[in-house]
CSV table of C-alpha atoms and ligand atoms in Angstrom, one decimal:
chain,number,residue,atom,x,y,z
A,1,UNK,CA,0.0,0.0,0.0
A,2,UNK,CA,1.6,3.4,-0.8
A,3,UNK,CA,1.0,6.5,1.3
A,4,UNK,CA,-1.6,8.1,-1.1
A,5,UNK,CA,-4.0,5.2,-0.4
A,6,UNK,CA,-4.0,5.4,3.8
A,7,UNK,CA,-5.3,8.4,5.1
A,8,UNK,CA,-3.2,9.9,8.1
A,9,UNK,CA,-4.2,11.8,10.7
A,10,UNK,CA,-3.3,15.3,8.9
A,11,UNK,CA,-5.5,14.2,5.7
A,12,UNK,CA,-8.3,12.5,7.9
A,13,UNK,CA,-9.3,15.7,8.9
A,14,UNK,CA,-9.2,18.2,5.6
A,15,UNK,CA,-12.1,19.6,3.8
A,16,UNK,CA,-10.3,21.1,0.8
A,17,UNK,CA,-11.5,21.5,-2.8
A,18,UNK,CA,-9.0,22.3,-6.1
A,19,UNK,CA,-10.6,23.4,-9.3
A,20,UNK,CA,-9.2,21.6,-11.9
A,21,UNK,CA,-11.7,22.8,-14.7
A,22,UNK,CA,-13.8,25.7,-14.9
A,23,UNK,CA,-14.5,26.2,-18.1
A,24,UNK,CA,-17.8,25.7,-20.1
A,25,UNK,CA,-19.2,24.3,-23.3
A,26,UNK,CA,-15.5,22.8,-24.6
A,27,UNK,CA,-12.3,24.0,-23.5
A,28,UNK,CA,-10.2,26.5,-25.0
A,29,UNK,CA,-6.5,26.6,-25.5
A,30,UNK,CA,-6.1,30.7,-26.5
A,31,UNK,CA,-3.4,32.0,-25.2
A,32,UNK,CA,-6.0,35.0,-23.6
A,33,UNK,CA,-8.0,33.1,-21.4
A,34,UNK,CA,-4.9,30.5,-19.9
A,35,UNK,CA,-4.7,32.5,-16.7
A,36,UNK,CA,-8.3,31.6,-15.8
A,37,UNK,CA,-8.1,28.3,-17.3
A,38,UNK,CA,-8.8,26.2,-20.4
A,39,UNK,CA,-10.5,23.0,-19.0
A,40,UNK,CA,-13.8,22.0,-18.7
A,41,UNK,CA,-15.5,21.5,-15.5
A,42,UNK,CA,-13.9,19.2,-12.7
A,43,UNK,CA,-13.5,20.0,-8.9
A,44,UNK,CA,-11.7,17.8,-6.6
A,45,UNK,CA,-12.4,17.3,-3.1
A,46,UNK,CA,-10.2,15.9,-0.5
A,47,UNK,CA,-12.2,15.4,2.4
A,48,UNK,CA,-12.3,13.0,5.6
A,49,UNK,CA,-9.5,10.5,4.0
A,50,UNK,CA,-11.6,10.3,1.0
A,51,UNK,CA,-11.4,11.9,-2.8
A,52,UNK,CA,-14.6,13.2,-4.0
A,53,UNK,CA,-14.3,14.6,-7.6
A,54,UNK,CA,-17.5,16.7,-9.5
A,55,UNK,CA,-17.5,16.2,-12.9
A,56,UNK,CA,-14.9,14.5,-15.6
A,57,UNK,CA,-14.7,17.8,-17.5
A,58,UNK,CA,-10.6,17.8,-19.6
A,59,UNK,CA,-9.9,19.3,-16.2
A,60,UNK,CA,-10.0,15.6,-14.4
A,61,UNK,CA,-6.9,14.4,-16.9
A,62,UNK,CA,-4.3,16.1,-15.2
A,63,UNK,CA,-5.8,15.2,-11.7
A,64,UNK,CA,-5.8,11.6,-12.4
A,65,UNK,CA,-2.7,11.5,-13.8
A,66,UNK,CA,-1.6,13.1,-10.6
A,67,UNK,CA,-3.7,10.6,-8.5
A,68,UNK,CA,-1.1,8.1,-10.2
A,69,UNK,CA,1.3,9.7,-10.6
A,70,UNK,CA,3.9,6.8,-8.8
A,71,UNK,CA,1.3,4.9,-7.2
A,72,UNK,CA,0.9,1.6,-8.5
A,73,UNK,CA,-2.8,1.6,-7.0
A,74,UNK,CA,-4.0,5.0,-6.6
A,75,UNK,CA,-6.7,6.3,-4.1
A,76,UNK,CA,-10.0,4.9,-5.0
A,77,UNK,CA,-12.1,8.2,-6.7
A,78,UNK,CA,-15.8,8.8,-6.0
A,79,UNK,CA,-16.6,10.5,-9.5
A,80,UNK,CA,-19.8,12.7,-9.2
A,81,UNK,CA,-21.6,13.4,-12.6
A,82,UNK,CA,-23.6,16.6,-12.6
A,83,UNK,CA,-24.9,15.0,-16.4
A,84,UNK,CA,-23.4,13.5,-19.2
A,85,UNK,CA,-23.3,16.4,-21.5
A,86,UNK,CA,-19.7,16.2,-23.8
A,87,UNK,CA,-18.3,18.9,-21.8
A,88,UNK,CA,-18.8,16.9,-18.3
A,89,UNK,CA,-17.8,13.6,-19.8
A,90,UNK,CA,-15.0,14.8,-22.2
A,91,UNK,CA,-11.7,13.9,-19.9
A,92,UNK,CA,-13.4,10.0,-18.6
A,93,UNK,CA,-11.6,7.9,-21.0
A,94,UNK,CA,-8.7,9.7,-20.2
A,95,UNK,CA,-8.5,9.2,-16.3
A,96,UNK,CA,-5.8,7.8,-15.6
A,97,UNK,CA,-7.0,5.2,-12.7
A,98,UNK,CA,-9.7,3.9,-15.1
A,99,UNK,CA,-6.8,2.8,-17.4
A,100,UNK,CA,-4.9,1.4,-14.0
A,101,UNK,CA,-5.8,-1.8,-13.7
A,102,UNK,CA,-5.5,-1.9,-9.7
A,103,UNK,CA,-7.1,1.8,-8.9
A,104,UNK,CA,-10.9,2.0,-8.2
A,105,UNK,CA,-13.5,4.4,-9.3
A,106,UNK,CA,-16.8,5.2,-7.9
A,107,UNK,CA,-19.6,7.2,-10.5
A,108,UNK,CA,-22.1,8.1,-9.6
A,109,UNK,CA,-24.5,10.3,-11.7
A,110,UNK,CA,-28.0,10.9,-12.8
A,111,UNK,CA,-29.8,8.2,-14.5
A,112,UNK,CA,-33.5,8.0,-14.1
A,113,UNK,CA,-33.8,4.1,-13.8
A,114,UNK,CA,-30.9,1.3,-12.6
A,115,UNK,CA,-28.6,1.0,-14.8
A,116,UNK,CA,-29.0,3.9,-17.3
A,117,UNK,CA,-26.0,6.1,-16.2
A,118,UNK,CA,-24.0,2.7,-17.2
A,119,UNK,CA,-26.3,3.1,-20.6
A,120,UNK,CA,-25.4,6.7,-20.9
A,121,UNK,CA,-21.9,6.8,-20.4
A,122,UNK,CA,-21.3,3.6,-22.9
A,123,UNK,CA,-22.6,6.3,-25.9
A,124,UNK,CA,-19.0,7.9,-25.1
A,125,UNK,CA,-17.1,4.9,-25.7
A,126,UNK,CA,-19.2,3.8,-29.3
A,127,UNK,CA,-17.2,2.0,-31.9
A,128,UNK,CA,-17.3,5.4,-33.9
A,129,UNK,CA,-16.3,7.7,-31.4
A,130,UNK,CA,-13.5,5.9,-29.2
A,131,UNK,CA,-11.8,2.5,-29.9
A,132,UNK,CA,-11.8,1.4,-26.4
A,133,UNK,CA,-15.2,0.2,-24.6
A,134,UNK,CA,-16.2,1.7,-21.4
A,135,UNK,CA,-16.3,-2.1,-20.1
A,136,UNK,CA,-12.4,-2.8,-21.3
A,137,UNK,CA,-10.8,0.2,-19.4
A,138,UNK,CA,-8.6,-1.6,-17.1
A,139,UNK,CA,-9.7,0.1,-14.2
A,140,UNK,CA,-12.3,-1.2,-11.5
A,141,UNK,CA,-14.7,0.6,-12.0
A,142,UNK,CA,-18.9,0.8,-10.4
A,143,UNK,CA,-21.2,2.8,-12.1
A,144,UNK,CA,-24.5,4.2,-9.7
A,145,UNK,CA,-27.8,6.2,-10.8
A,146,UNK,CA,-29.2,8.4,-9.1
A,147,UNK,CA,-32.6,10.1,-9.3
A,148,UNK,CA,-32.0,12.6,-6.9
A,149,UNK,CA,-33.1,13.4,-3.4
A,150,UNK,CA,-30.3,10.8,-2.1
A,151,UNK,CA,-27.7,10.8,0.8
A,152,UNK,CA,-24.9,9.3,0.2
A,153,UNK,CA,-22.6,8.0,2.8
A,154,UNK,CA,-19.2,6.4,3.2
A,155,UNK,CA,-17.4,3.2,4.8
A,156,UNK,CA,-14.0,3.0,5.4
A,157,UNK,CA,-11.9,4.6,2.7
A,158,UNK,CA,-12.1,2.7,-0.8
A,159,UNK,CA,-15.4,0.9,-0.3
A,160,UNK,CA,-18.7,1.4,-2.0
A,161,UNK,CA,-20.8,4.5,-1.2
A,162,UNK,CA,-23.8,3.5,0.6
A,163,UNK,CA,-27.1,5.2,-1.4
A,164,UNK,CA,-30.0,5.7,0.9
A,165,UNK,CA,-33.5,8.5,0.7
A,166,UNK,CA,-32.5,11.4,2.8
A,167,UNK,CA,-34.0,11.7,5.8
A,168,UNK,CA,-35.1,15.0,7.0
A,169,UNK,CA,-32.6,16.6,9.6
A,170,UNK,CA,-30.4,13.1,9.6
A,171,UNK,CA,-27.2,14.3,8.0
A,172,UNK,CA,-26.1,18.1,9.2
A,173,UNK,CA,-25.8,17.0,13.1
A,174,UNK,CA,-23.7,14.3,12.4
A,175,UNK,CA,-21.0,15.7,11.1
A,176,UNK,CA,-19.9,12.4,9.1
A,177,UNK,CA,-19.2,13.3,5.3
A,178,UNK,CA,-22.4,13.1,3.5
A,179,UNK,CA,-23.3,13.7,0.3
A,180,UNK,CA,-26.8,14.6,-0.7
A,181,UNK,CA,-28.7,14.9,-4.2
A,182,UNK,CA,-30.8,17.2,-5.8
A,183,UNK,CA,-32.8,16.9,-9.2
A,184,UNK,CA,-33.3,20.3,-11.3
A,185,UNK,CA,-35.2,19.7,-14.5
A,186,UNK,CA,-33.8,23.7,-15.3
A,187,UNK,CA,-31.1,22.3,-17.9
A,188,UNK,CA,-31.9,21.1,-21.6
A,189,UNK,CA,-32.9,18.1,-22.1
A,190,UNK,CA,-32.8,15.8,-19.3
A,191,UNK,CA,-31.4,18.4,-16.4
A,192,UNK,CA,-28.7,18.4,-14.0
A,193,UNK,CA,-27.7,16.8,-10.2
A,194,UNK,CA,-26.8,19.4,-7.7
A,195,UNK,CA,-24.8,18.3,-5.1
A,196,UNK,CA,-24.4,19.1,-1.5
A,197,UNK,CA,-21.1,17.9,0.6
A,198,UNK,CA,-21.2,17.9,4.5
A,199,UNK,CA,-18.3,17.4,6.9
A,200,UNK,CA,-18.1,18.2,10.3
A,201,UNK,CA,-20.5,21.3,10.1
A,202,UNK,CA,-18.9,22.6,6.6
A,203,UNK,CA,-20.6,22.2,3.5
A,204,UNK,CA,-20.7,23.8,0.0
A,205,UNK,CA,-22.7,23.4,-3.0
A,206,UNK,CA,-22.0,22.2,-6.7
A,207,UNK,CA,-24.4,23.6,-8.7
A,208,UNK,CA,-23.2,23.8,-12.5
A,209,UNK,CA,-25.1,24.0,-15.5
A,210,UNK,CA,-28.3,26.0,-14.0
A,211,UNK,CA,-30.4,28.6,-15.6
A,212,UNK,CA,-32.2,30.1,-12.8
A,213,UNK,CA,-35.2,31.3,-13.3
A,214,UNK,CA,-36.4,35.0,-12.5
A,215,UNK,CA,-35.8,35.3,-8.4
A,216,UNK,CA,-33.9,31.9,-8.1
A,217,UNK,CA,-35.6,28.2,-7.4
A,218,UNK,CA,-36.9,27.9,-4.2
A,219,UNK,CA,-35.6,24.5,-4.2
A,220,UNK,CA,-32.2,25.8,-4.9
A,221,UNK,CA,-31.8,28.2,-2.6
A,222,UNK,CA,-33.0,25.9,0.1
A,223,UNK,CA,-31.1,23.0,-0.9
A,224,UNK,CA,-28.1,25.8,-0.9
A,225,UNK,CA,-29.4,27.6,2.3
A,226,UNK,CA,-26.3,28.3,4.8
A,227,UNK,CA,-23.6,26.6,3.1
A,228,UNK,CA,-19.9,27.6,3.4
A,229,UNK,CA,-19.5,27.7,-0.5
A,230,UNK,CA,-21.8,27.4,-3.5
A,231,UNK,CA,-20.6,26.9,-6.8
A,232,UNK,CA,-22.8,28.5,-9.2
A,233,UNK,CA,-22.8,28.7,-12.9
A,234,UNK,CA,-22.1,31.8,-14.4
A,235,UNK,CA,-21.5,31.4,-17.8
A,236,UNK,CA,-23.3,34.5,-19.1
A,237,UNK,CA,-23.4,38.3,-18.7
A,238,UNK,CA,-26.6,39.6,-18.7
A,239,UNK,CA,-26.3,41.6,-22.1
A,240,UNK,CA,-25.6,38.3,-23.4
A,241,UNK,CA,-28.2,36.1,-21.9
A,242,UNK,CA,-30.5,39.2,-23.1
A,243,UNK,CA,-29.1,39.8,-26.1
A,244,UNK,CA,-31.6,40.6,-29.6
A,245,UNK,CA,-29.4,39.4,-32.0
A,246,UNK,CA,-28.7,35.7,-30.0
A,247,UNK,CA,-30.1,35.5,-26.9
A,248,UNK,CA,-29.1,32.7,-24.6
A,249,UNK,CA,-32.1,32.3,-22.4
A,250,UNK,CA,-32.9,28.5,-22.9
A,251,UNK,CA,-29.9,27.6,-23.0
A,252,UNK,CA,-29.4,26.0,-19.6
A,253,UNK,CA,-27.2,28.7,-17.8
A,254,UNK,CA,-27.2,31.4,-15.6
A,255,UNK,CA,-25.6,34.9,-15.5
A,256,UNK,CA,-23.7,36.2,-13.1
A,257,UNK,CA,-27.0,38.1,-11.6
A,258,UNK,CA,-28.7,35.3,-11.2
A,259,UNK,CA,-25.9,33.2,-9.6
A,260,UNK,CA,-25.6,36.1,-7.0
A,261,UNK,CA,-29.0,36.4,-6.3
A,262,UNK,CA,-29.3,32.7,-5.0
A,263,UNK,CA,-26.0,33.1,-3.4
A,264,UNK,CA,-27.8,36.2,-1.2
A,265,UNK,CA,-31.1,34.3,-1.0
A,266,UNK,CA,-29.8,31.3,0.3
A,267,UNK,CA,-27.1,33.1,2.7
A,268,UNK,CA,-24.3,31.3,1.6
A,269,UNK,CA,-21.0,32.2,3.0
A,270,UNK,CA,-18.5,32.2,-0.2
A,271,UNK,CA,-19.9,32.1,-3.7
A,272,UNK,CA,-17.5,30.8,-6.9
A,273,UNK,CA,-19.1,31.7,-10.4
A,274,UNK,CA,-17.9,28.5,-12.5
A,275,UNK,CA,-18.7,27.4,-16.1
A,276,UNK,CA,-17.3,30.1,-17.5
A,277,UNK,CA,-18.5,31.2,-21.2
A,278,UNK,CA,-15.3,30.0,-23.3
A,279,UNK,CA,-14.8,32.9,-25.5
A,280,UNK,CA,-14.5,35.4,-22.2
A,281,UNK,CA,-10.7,35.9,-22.2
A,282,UNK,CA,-8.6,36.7,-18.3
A,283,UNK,CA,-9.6,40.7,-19.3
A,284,UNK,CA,-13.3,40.2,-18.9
A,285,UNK,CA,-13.4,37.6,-16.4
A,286,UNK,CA,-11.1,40.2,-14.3
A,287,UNK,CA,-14.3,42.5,-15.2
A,288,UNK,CA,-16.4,40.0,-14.2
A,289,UNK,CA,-14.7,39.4,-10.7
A,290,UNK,CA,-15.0,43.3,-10.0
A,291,UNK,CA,-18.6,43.6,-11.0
A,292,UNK,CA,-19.5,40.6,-8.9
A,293,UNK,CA,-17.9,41.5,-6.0
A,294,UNK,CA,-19.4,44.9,-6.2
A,295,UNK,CA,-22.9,42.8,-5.8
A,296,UNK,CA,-22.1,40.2,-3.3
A,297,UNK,CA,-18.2,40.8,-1.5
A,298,UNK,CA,-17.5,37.2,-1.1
A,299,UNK,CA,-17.3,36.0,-4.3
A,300,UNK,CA,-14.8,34.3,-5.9
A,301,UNK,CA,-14.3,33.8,-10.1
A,302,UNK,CA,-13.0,30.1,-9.8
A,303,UNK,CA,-9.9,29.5,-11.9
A,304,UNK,CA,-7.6,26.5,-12.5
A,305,UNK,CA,-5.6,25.4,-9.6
A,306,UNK,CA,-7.6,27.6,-7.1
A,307,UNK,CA,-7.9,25.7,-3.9
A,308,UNK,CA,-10.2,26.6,-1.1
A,309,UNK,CA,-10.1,25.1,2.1
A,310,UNK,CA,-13.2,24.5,4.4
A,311,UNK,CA,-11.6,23.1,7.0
B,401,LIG,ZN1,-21.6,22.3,-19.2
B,402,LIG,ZN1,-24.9,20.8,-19.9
């Protein structure tokens, strides 16, 4: 066993996230808009002993080939699908411990019945489109759907994640790491999985490919209500998403208004716009950082390699 796979006491008790991706749609490679950050979306958590990773954007290459990165059996990874549009999916086949034949990965993601996130993902690895099947990757690798409205907790690093109906009330007070699911049909065509981490009395939010509607989701802002952090998509300004000539209402994202109005609605501590509209280069996103933190202080544009620590 190598000292990546056994949590010590200094790792046991970290709550810290790193942004590996941040971008949306597909990623870019101009040179203008490296300093915010080219990949799409993937944020790792390391949190009680345990690596938690939102989305396989191209951001979650680099992370697992640092999760490998000398270890002949990496960490196990608990892969959490916000939905299996390209730009979510687009760095899978490429993670490293799913080509490692002793690491072991966790998905879990929506899928409306058993099995279909299994069905969904498979699309990714057709004949046509990739010359590996998603059933040869090396990798050991368990594949969960999730319907949302879920709490997800965990055994002793490396085992399976035990799926269960949240209870009302049954997760804050513990203070064990919990994950919890919520359904929002507010993304074309099938919608999106927000998720909620807990550890001892920290939480924050993923929330990523969202179009809020006018005022926020009440369901939103509740299932955000107090958190340390939420990440919110903020792919649009608002002369965009408004625009005559090609508006982007419908589309399945917010603007930066409507990602700081839930933030305020829901009293969340920290906010960190995320999925950010690829052709905004580092100039406007700097814009975009001033104008948001002239509406709610505590916000955060989330770049590549930005680590924040809730514990
Ligand atoms: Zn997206
Ligand atoms: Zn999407």
């Amino acid at each position: 066993m190598n000292s990546r796979s056994q949590p010590n006491a200094r790792t046991t008790h970290r709550f810290r996230l790193k942004f590996w991706g941040v971008r949306g749609s597909y990623p870019t490679v101009a040179a203008d808009t490296l300093g915010v950050g080219g990949n799409t979306s993937c944020v790792e958590v390391e949190v009680d002993g345990r690596r938690l990773i939102f989305d396989a954007g191209t951001g979650i290459i680099p992370l697992g080939k640092e999760l490998c990165n000398g270890a002949s059996s990496p960490p196990a990874a608990y892969v959490f699908l916000s939905h299996t549009h390209i730009d979510h999916v687009l760095g899978l086949c490429f993670f490293e411990p799913l080509l490692t034949a002793k690491a072991r990965t966790f998905i879990l993601g929506p899928g409306a019945t058993r099995g279909a996130l299994t069905r969904s993902l498979r699309h990714l690895t057709n004949s046509h489109l990739f010359p590996v099947s998603l059933d040869e990757l090396k990798g050991k690798k368990e594949i969960f759907s999730l319907s949302g409205g879920e709490v997800i907790r965990f055994g002793s690093p490396g085992r399976r994640p035990k799926i269960e109906g949240a209870r009302a009330d049954d997760v804050v007070e513990a203070g064990e790491l919990t994950v919890m699911t919520c359904k929002s049909a507010a993304h074309p065509l099938n919608g999106v999985m927000l998720y909620r981490v807990h550890y001892k009395n920290k939480s924050f939010v993923y929330a990523t490919d969202i179009e809020e509607q006018e005022g926020g989701y009440p369901e939103v802002i509740e299932f955000a209500r107090g958190a340390d952090l939420l990440i919110h998509d903020a792919q649009y300004l608002q002369e965009e998403y408004s625009s005559r000539a090609k508006p982007r209402k419908g589309w399945g994202h917010s603007t930066i208004d409507m990602a700081v109005d839930v933030a305020q609605k829901a009293g969340v501590k920290r906010l960190a716009l995320f999925h950010h509209e690829p052709t905004h280069d580092d100039k406007a996103m700097k814009s975009i950082q001033n104008q948001a933190k002239g509406l709610f202080r505590a916000t955060v544009v989330a770049h590549e390699g930005m680590v924040i620590n809730l514990l």
